[in-house]
Coordinates of C-alpha atoms in Angstrom, one line a residue:
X1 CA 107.1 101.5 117.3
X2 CA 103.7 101.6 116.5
X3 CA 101.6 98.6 114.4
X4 CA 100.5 99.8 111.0
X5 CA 97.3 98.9 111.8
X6 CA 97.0 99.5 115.4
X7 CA 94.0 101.3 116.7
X8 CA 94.3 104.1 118.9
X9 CA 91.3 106.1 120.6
X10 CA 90.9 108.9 122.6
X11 CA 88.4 110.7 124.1
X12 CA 88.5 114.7 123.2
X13 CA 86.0 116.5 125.5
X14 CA 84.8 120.1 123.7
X15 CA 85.6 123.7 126.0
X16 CA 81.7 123.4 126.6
X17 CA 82.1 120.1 128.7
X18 CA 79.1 119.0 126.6
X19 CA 80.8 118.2 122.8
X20 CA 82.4 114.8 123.3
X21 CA 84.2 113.4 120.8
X22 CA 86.4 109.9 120.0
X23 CA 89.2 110.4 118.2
X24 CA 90.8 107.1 116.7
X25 CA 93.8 106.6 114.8
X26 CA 95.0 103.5 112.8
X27 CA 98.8 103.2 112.8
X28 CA 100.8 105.8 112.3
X29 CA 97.4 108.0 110.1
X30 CA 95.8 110.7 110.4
X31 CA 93.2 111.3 113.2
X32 CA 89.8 110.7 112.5
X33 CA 87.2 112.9 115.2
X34 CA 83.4 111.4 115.0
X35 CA 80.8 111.4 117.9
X36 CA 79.6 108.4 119.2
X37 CA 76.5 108.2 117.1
X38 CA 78.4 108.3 113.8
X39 CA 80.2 105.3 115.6
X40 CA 77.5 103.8 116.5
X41 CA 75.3 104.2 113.5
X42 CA 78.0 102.7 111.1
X43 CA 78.5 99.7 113.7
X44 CA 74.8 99.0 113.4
X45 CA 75.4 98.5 109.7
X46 CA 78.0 96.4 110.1
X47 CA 76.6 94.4 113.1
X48 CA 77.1 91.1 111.3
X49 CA 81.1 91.2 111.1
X50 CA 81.3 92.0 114.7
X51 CA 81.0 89.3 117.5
X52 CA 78.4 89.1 119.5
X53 CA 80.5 89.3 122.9
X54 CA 81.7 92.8 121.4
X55 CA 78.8 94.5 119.6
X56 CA 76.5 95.9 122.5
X57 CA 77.2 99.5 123.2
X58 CA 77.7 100.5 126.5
X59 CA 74.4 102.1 128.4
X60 CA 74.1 104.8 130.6
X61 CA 73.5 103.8 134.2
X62 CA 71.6 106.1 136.6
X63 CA 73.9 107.6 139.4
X64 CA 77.0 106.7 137.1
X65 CA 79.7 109.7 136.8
X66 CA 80.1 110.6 132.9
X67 CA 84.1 110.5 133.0
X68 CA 83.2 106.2 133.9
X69 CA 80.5 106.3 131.2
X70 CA 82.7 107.7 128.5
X71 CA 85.7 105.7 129.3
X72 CA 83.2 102.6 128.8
X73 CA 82.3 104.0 125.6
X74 CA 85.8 104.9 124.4
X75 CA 86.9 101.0 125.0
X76 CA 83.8 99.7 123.3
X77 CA 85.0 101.9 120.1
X78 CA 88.8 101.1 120.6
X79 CA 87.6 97.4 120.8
X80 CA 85.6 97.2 117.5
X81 CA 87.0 99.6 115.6
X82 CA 90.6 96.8 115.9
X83 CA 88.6 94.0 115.2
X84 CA 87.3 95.3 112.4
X85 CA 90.5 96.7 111.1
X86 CA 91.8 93.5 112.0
X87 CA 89.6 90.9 110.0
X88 CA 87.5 93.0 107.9
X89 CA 89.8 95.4 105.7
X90 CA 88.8 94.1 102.6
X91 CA 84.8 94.8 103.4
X92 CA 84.6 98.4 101.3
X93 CA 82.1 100.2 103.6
X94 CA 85.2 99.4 106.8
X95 CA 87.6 100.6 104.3
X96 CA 85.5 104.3 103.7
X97 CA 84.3 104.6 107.2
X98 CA 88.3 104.2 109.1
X99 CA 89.9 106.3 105.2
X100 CA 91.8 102.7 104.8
X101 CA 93.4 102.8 101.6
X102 CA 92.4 100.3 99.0
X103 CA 94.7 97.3 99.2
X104 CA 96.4 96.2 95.6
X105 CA 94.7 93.1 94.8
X106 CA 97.1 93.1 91.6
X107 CA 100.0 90.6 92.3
X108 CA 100.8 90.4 88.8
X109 CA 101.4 93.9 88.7
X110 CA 105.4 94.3 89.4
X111 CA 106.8 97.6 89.6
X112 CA 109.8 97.5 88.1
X113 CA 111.0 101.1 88.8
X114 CA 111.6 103.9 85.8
X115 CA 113.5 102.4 82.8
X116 CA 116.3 104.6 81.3
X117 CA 115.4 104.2 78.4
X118 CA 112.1 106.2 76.0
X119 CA 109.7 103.7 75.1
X120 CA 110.6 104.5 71.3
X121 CA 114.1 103.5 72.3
X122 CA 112.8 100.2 73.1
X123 CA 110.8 99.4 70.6
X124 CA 112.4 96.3 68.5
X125 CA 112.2 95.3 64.9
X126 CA 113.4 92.6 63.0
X127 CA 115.3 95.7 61.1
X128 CA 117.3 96.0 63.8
X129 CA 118.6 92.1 63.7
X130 CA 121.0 90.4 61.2
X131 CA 119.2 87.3 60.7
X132 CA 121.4 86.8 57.7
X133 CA 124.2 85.7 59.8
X134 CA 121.8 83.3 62.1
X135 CA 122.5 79.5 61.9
X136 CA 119.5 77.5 62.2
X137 CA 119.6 74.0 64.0
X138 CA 117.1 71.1 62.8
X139 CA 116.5 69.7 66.3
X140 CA 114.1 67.1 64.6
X141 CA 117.0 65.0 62.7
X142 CA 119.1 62.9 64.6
X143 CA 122.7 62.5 63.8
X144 CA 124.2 59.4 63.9

């Protein structure tokens, strides 16, 4: 069973062997297909929420074989892209960038389910009450 917010990536390779794209998925969503510079421009912007162990991108080493390099890269997304699901969710530019619906900040708001009822049917008057037959209590006299 997967997490609901466990963050998947994987690395899609176009028929060209040039097009490289990162697909990641959060939970059980849709996937989501950017390049690494739309990844990497949008971590720039949010450079302050990310620690600073995590938030250098991998660089391309000379005489290293692209299949390494973009495995490096892929792990460096996979890595930020939980944290930031992880402890930033509430942070509105993280929710638009991963398509992370908004939570309900609402906890007053109870849904109760459909009533059986119309809402004229529930509509009360003091028509609808016999106040004739009512006994009223003084609660301020004392008997003795």
């Amino acid at each position: 069973m997967v997490r609901k917010d466990e963050v998947t990536c994987n690395l899609i390779i176009g028929d060209d062997k040039k097009t490289v794209v990162y697909g990641v998925r959060i939970g059980n969503g849709p996937i989501m297909q950017k390049t690494y510079d739309e990844y990497d421009r949008f971590f720039s912007t949010v450079k302050d929420m990310i620690p600073a162990t995590i938030s250098v991108a991998p660089k391309k080493r000379l005489f290293q074989a692209e299949s390494k390099f973009f495995e490096k890269r892929r792990l460096w997304i996979l890595v930020i892209s939980q944290h930031l699901v992880d402890n930033q969710q509430r942070c509105e530019d993280v929710r638009r960038f991963f398509h992370i619906e908004s939570p309900d900040d609402d906890d007053n708001n109870v849904d109760l389910g459909p009533t059986s009822l119309a809402p004229q049917q529930l509509a009360v008057t003091h028509r609808d009450h016999d106040f004739e037959n009512f006994t009223f209590v003084d609660t301020n006299r004392v008997l003795v």
